């Protein structure tokens, strides 16, 4: 009996150890943890004025984070993003496909945390923010993979379904944009008419034109010549 119990106990321990080892392997074999994280309290499709927070974990043991560049997902334009808060001295700038926040390098091992405000989130189920994390020594962590099982996955913000009645923000209608057009067109009309008015006034004020004066001068010369000719003929006749 003792031998049988001992063997049963030993077999049970081996089975438990194997199960524990298998569980550990399964847990550690999952996808790599994202080192760039994103979150928002208003993560809902078509939500407006949404603040989105980012956490860029420091991965370098020798340099600090100095810049984070984000490529915006489809449906969010760079012009619809404004800066919220970030590390002291960091500045925000938009690009053609996203934005950049950068400034004095943080201390080694210190993660970069910042936030932006988006005018309106698109009607989507999730948003992937591809990010490039640059350190003071020039090294870059590229969190751009869209595969959740990748080694450097992009941070993804999952969105709730849009609220009932929510609609995309409409752009100004075409009929509203030309409203200021008549004003500029009226100005040139007035300006073009003013020279004609001034020309007419100058002619009225100045009296006769230059051509008239030339004609008068020519007539005076002719009359003077004729008078001189008559004087000479009379003189010749008297002699």
mmCIF file of C-alpha atoms in Angstrom:
data_model
loop_
_atom_site.group_PDB
_atom_site.id
_atom_site.type_symbol
_atom_site.label_atom_id
_atom_site.label_comp_id
_atom_site.label_asym_id
_atom_site.label_seq_id
_atom_site.Cartn_x
_atom_site.Cartn_y
_atom_site.Cartn_z
ATOM 1 C CA UNK A 1 0.000 0.000 0.000
ATOM 2 C CA UNK A 2 2.785 2.432 0.887
ATOM 3 C CA UNK A 3 4.547 1.835 -2.410
ATOM 4 C CA UNK A 4 1.379 2.347 -4.425
ATOM 5 C CA UNK A 5 0.519 5.550 -2.628
ATOM 6 C CA UNK A 6 4.032 6.856 -3.113
ATOM 7 C CA UNK A 7 3.900 6.152 -6.839
ATOM 8 C CA UNK A 8 0.473 7.800 -7.120
ATOM 9 C CA UNK A 9 1.673 10.908 -5.288
ATOM 10 C CA UNK A 10 4.778 11.135 -7.454
ATOM 11 C CA UNK A 11 2.747 10.819 -10.655
ATOM 12 C CA UNK A 12 0.377 13.502 -9.465
ATOM 13 C CA UNK A 13 3.246 15.900 -8.746
ATOM 14 C CA UNK A 14 4.692 15.293 -12.182
ATOM 15 C CA UNK A 15 1.316 16.016 -13.790
ATOM 16 C CA UNK A 16 0.871 19.246 -11.824
ATOM 17 C CA UNK A 17 4.384 20.384 -12.668
ATOM 18 C CA UNK A 18 3.806 19.697 -16.351
ATOM 19 C CA UNK A 19 0.516 21.592 -16.287
ATOM 20 C CA UNK A 20 2.146 24.575 -14.607
ATOM 21 C CA UNK A 21 4.955 24.585 -17.138
ATOM 22 C CA UNK A 22 2.478 24.406 -20.003
ATOM 23 C CA UNK A 23 0.492 27.330 -18.591
ATOM 24 C CA UNK A 24 3.661 29.401 -18.231
ATOM 25 C CA UNK A 25 4.638 28.706 -21.823
ATOM 26 C CA UNK A 26 1.195 29.705 -23.067
ATOM 27 C CA UNK A 27 1.267 32.954 -21.112
ATOM 28 C CA UNK A 28 4.707 33.950 -22.327
ATOM 29 C CA UNK A 29 4.010 32.935 -25.932
ATOM 30 C CA UNK A 30 1.367 35.645 -26.465
ATOM 31 C CA UNK A 31 1.855 38.781 -28.542
ATOM 32 C CA UNK A 32 4.536 41.263 -27.514
ATOM 33 C CA UNK A 33 3.321 43.962 -25.151
ATOM 34 C CA UNK A 34 2.896 47.335 -26.806
ATOM 35 C CA UNK A 35 5.418 49.898 -25.570
ATOM 36 C CA UNK A 36 3.493 52.786 -27.100
ATOM 37 C CA UNK A 37 0.017 53.022 -25.636
ATOM 38 C CA UNK A 38 -2.994 55.190 -26.467
ATOM 39 C CA UNK A 39 -6.221 55.818 -24.581
ATOM 40 C CA UNK A 40 -9.171 58.205 -24.399
ATOM 41 C CA UNK A 41 -12.224 58.691 -22.193
ATOM 42 C CA UNK A 42 -14.284 59.529 -25.298
ATOM 43 C CA UNK A 43 -13.209 56.670 -27.541
ATOM 44 C CA UNK A 44 -16.370 56.645 -29.629
ATOM 45 C CA UNK A 45 -16.909 56.936 -33.357
ATOM 46 C CA UNK A 46 -17.898 60.449 -34.509
ATOM 47 C CA UNK A 47 -17.244 61.914 -31.053
ATOM 48 C CA UNK A 48 -16.128 65.547 -31.155
ATOM 49 C CA UNK A 49 -13.309 67.394 -29.382
ATOM 50 C CA UNK A 50 -11.777 64.168 -28.151
ATOM 51 C CA UNK A 51 -8.640 64.243 -26.008
ATOM 52 C CA UNK A 52 -6.317 61.332 -26.755
ATOM 53 C CA UNK A 53 -3.417 60.486 -24.442
ATOM 54 C CA UNK A 54 -0.230 58.694 -25.483
ATOM 55 C CA UNK A 55 2.344 56.896 -23.341
ATOM 56 C CA UNK A 56 5.698 56.247 -25.014
ATOM 57 C CA UNK A 57 7.694 53.902 -22.824
ATOM 58 C CA UNK A 58 11.439 54.520 -22.617
ATOM 59 C CA UNK A 59 13.292 51.534 -24.060
ATOM 60 C CA UNK A 60 16.847 52.845 -24.129
ATOM 61 C CA UNK A 61 19.305 52.451 -21.251
ATOM 62 C CA UNK A 62 21.644 55.143 -22.556
ATOM 63 C CA UNK A 63 19.507 57.944 -24.070
ATOM 64 C CA UNK A 64 16.318 59.842 -23.409
ATOM 65 C CA UNK A 65 13.285 60.301 -25.635
ATOM 66 C CA UNK A 66 13.493 63.529 -27.657
ATOM 67 C CA UNK A 67 10.753 63.176 -30.261
ATOM 68 C CA UNK A 68 7.595 61.274 -31.119
ATOM 69 C CA UNK A 69 6.248 61.380 -34.673
ATOM 70 C CA UNK A 70 2.752 60.047 -35.385
ATOM 71 C CA UNK A 71 1.187 59.096 -38.701
ATOM 72 C CA UNK A 72 -2.528 59.751 -38.366
ATOM 73 C CA UNK A 73 -5.052 57.062 -39.305
ATOM 74 C CA UNK A 74 -7.435 57.544 -42.199
ATOM 75 C CA UNK A 75 -10.263 59.879 -41.324
ATOM 76 C CA UNK A 76 -8.237 62.306 -39.191
ATOM 77 C CA UNK A 77 -6.603 65.265 -40.926
ATOM 78 C CA UNK A 78 -3.537 66.974 -39.407
ATOM 79 C CA UNK A 79 -5.433 70.258 -39.383
ATOM 80 C CA UNK A 80 -8.053 68.733 -37.084
ATOM 81 C CA UNK A 81 -5.479 67.948 -34.366
ATOM 82 C CA UNK A 82 -4.313 70.384 -31.690
ATOM 83 C CA UNK A 83 -1.794 69.965 -28.908
ATOM 84 C CA UNK A 84 -2.956 69.234 -25.391
ATOM 85 C CA UNK A 85 -0.236 68.668 -22.792
ATOM 86 C CA UNK A 86 3.237 67.179 -22.905
ATOM 87 C CA UNK A 87 6.747 67.220 -21.456
ATOM 88 C CA UNK A 88 8.081 70.621 -20.457
ATOM 89 C CA UNK A 89 9.599 72.481 -23.393
ATOM 90 C CA UNK A 90 8.159 70.158 -26.046
ATOM 91 C CA UNK A 91 6.528 71.682 -29.137
ATOM 92 C CA UNK A 92 3.818 70.437 -31.469
ATOM 93 C CA UNK A 93 3.941 70.672 -35.276
ATOM 94 C CA UNK A 94 1.753 69.162 -37.986
ATOM 95 C CA UNK A 95 2.982 67.453 -41.149
ATOM 96 C CA UNK A 96 1.318 66.263 -44.351
ATOM 97 C CA UNK A 97 0.450 62.883 -42.875
ATOM 98 C CA UNK A 98 0.447 63.502 -39.129
ATOM 99 C CA UNK A 99 2.250 65.474 -36.453
ATOM 100 C CA UNK A 100 5.391 65.617 -34.313
ATOM 101 C CA UNK A 101 5.956 66.458 -30.666
ATOM 102 C CA UNK A 102 9.543 67.077 -29.650
ATOM 103 C CA UNK A 103 11.786 69.045 -27.363
ATOM 104 C CA UNK A 104 14.600 68.671 -24.851
ATOM 105 C CA UNK A 105 15.491 65.014 -24.349
ATOM 106 C CA UNK A 106 13.937 63.420 -21.288
ATOM 107 C CA UNK A 107 16.078 61.685 -18.712
ATOM 108 C CA UNK A 108 17.116 58.159 -19.539
ATOM 109 C CA UNK A 109 14.407 55.735 -18.529
ATOM 110 C CA UNK A 110 11.651 58.388 -18.355
ATOM 111 C CA UNK A 111 8.626 57.696 -20.547
ATOM 112 C CA UNK A 112 7.114 60.429 -22.722
ATOM 113 C CA UNK A 113 3.474 61.225 -22.012
ATOM 114 C CA UNK A 114 1.476 63.749 -24.010
ATOM 115 C CA UNK A 115 -2.035 64.385 -25.304
ATOM 116 C CA UNK A 116 -3.727 65.840 -28.375
ATOM 117 C CA UNK A 117 -7.288 66.939 -29.095
ATOM 118 C CA UNK A 118 -9.037 65.716 -32.248
ATOM 119 C CA UNK A 119 -11.878 67.763 -33.732
ATOM 120 C CA UNK A 120 -13.887 64.627 -34.550
ATOM 121 C CA UNK A 121 -13.106 60.902 -34.642
ATOM 122 C CA UNK A 122 -13.992 59.035 -37.841
ATOM 123 C CA UNK A 123 -16.712 56.416 -38.078
ATOM 124 C CA UNK A 124 -14.503 53.385 -37.485
ATOM 125 C CA UNK A 125 -14.082 50.483 -35.092
ATOM 126 C CA UNK A 126 -10.482 51.234 -34.223
ATOM 127 C CA UNK A 127 -7.680 53.675 -35.025
ATOM 128 C CA UNK A 128 -4.017 52.759 -35.406
ATOM 129 C CA UNK A 129 -1.516 55.551 -34.698
ATOM 130 C CA UNK A 130 1.785 54.507 -36.279
ATOM 131 C CA UNK A 131 4.550 56.123 -34.222
ATOM 132 C CA UNK A 132 8.293 56.719 -34.474
ATOM 133 C CA UNK A 133 9.985 57.257 -31.108
ATOM 134 C CA UNK A 134 13.373 58.976 -31.426
ATOM 135 C CA UNK A 135 16.050 59.170 -28.715
ATOM 136 C CA UNK A 136 18.737 61.768 -28.125
ATOM 137 C CA UNK A 137 21.379 59.468 -29.624
ATOM 138 C CA UNK A 138 19.429 59.148 -32.890
ATOM 139 C CA UNK A 139 18.098 55.632 -32.305
ATOM 140 C CA UNK A 140 14.450 55.044 -33.224
ATOM 141 C CA UNK A 141 11.743 52.704 -31.968
ATOM 142 C CA UNK A 142 9.286 52.089 -34.806
ATOM 143 C CA UNK A 143 5.832 51.244 -33.459
ATOM 144 C CA UNK A 144 4.237 50.838 -36.885
ATOM 145 C CA UNK A 145 3.157 47.206 -37.264
ATOM 146 C CA UNK A 146 -0.583 46.705 -37.733
ATOM 147 C CA UNK A 147 -0.369 43.047 -36.712
ATOM 148 C CA UNK A 148 -1.187 42.768 -33.010
ATOM 149 C CA UNK A 149 1.192 39.831 -32.809
ATOM 150 C CA UNK A 150 4.108 41.842 -34.189
ATOM 151 C CA UNK A 151 7.198 42.771 -32.215
ATOM 152 C CA UNK A 152 6.603 46.525 -32.648
ATOM 153 C CA UNK A 153 2.834 46.988 -32.942
ATOM 154 C CA UNK A 154 1.327 50.412 -33.520
ATOM 155 C CA UNK A 155 -0.792 51.752 -30.655
ATOM 156 C CA UNK A 156 -4.470 51.101 -31.387
ATOM 157 C CA UNK A 157 -7.474 52.952 -29.978
ATOM 158 C CA UNK A 158 -10.647 50.854 -30.072
ATOM 159 C CA UNK A 159 -13.831 52.857 -30.579
ATOM 160 C CA UNK A 160 -17.390 52.316 -29.428
ATOM 161 C CA UNK A 161 -20.155 52.562 -31.982
ATOM 162 C CA UNK A 162 -21.294 56.077 -32.832
ATOM 163 C CA UNK A 163 -24.024 57.587 -30.700
ATOM 164 C CA UNK A 164 -27.521 57.606 -32.230
ATOM 165 C CA UNK A 165 -27.903 60.583 -34.533
ATOM 166 C CA UNK A 166 -24.188 61.387 -34.604
ATOM 167 C CA UNK A 167 -23.024 62.728 -37.963
ATOM 168 C CA UNK A 168 -19.729 63.861 -39.456
ATOM 169 C CA UNK A 169 -19.048 67.557 -39.075
ATOM 170 C CA UNK A 170 -20.074 69.171 -42.353
ATOM 171 C CA UNK A 171 -17.800 71.594 -44.167
ATOM 172 C CA UNK A 172 -19.102 75.064 -45.156
ATOM 173 C CA UNK A 173 -21.599 74.853 -48.021
ATOM 174 C CA UNK A 174 -20.477 76.233 -51.425
ATOM 175 C CA UNK A 175 -23.222 78.880 -51.311
ATOM 176 C CA UNK A 176 -21.698 80.406 -48.198
ATOM 177 C CA UNK A 177 -18.118 80.721 -49.366
ATOM 178 C CA UNK A 178 -18.619 83.283 -52.212
ATOM 179 C CA UNK A 179 -20.510 85.680 -49.919
ATOM 180 C CA UNK A 180 -17.552 88.055 -49.797
ATOM 181 C CA UNK A 181 -17.023 88.039 -53.570
ATOM 182 C CA UNK A 182 -19.285 91.044 -54.473
ATOM 183 C CA UNK A 183 -17.285 93.398 -52.264
ATOM 184 C CA UNK A 184 -13.937 92.933 -54.084
ATOM 185 C CA UNK A 185 -15.646 93.109 -57.503
ATOM 186 C CA UNK A 186 -17.341 96.418 -56.608
ATOM 187 C CA UNK A 187 -14.038 98.050 -55.656
ATOM 188 C CA UNK A 188 -12.376 97.699 -59.086
ATOM 189 C CA UNK A 189 -15.515 99.147 -60.725
ATOM 190 C CA UNK A 190 -15.224 102.317 -58.687
ATOM 191 C CA UNK A 191 -11.498 102.528 -59.253
ATOM 192 C CA UNK A 192 -11.834 102.092 -63.013
ATOM 193 C CA UNK A 193 -14.478 104.843 -63.215
ATOM 194 C CA UNK A 194 -12.463 107.389 -61.275
ATOM 195 C CA UNK A 195 -9.789 108.050 -63.975
ATOM 196 C CA UNK A 196 -12.515 108.898 -66.533
ATOM 197 C CA UNK A 197 -14.117 111.322 -64.126
ATOM 198 C CA UNK A 198 -10.771 112.939 -63.402
ATOM 199 C CA UNK A 199 -9.948 113.218 -67.131
ATOM 200 C CA UNK A 200 -13.253 114.934 -67.901
ATOM 201 C CA UNK A 201 -12.788 117.325 -65.026
ATOM 202 C CA UNK A 202 -9.274 118.220 -66.158
ATOM 203 C CA UNK A 203 -10.479 118.956 -69.673
ATOM 204 C CA UNK A 204 -13.276 121.174 -68.358
ATOM 205 C CA UNK A 205 -10.995 123.023 -65.967
ATOM 206 C CA UNK A 206 -8.138 123.481 -68.385
ATOM 207 C CA UNK A 207 -10.207 125.029 -71.194
ATOM 208 C CA UNK A 208 -8.883 124.341 -74.693
ATOM 209 C CA UNK A 209 -6.726 121.395 -75.481
ATOM 210 C CA UNK A 210 -3.097 121.536 -76.632
ATOM 211 C CA UNK A 211 -4.147 120.909 -80.261
ATOM 212 C CA UNK A 212 -6.326 124.022 -80.276
ATOM 213 C CA UNK A 213 -3.471 126.150 -78.986
ATOM 214 C CA UNK A 214 -1.171 124.845 -81.716
ATOM 215 C CA UNK A 215 -3.763 125.743 -84.354
ATOM 216 C CA UNK A 216 -4.095 129.261 -83.004
ATOM 217 C CA UNK A 217 -0.328 129.686 -83.033
ATOM 218 C CA UNK A 218 -0.141 128.563 -86.651
ATOM 219 C CA UNK A 219 -2.902 131.005 -87.645
ATOM 220 C CA UNK A 220 -1.079 133.896 -85.979
ATOM 221 C CA UNK A 221 2.084 133.088 -87.937
ATOM 222 C CA UNK A 222 0.151 132.999 -91.248
ATOM 223 C CA UNK A 223 -1.603 136.306 -90.526
ATOM 224 C CA UNK A 224 1.696 137.974 -89.601
ATOM 225 C CA UNK A 225 3.305 136.732 -92.798
ATOM 226 C CA UNK A 226 0.434 138.026 -94.928
ATOM 227 C CA UNK A 227 0.574 141.440 -93.264
ATOM 228 C CA UNK A 228 4.286 141.712 -93.957
ATOM 229 C CA UNK A 229 3.723 140.772 -97.587
ATOM 230 C CA UNK A 230 1.060 143.476 -98.035
ATOM 231 C CA UNK A 231 3.316 146.098 -96.462
ATOM 232 C CA UNK A 232 6.126 145.292 -98.922
ATOM 233 C CA UNK A 233 3.790 145.462 -101.955
ATOM 234 C CA UNK A 234 2.432 148.895 -100.951
ATOM 235 C CA UNK A 235 5.935 150.161 -100.505
ATOM 236 C CA UNK A 236 6.933 148.954 -103.973
ATOM 237 C CA UNK A 237 3.829 150.530 -105.583
ATOM 238 C CA UNK A 238 4.484 153.998 -104.124
ATOM 239 C CA UNK A 239 7.991 154.038 -105.530
#
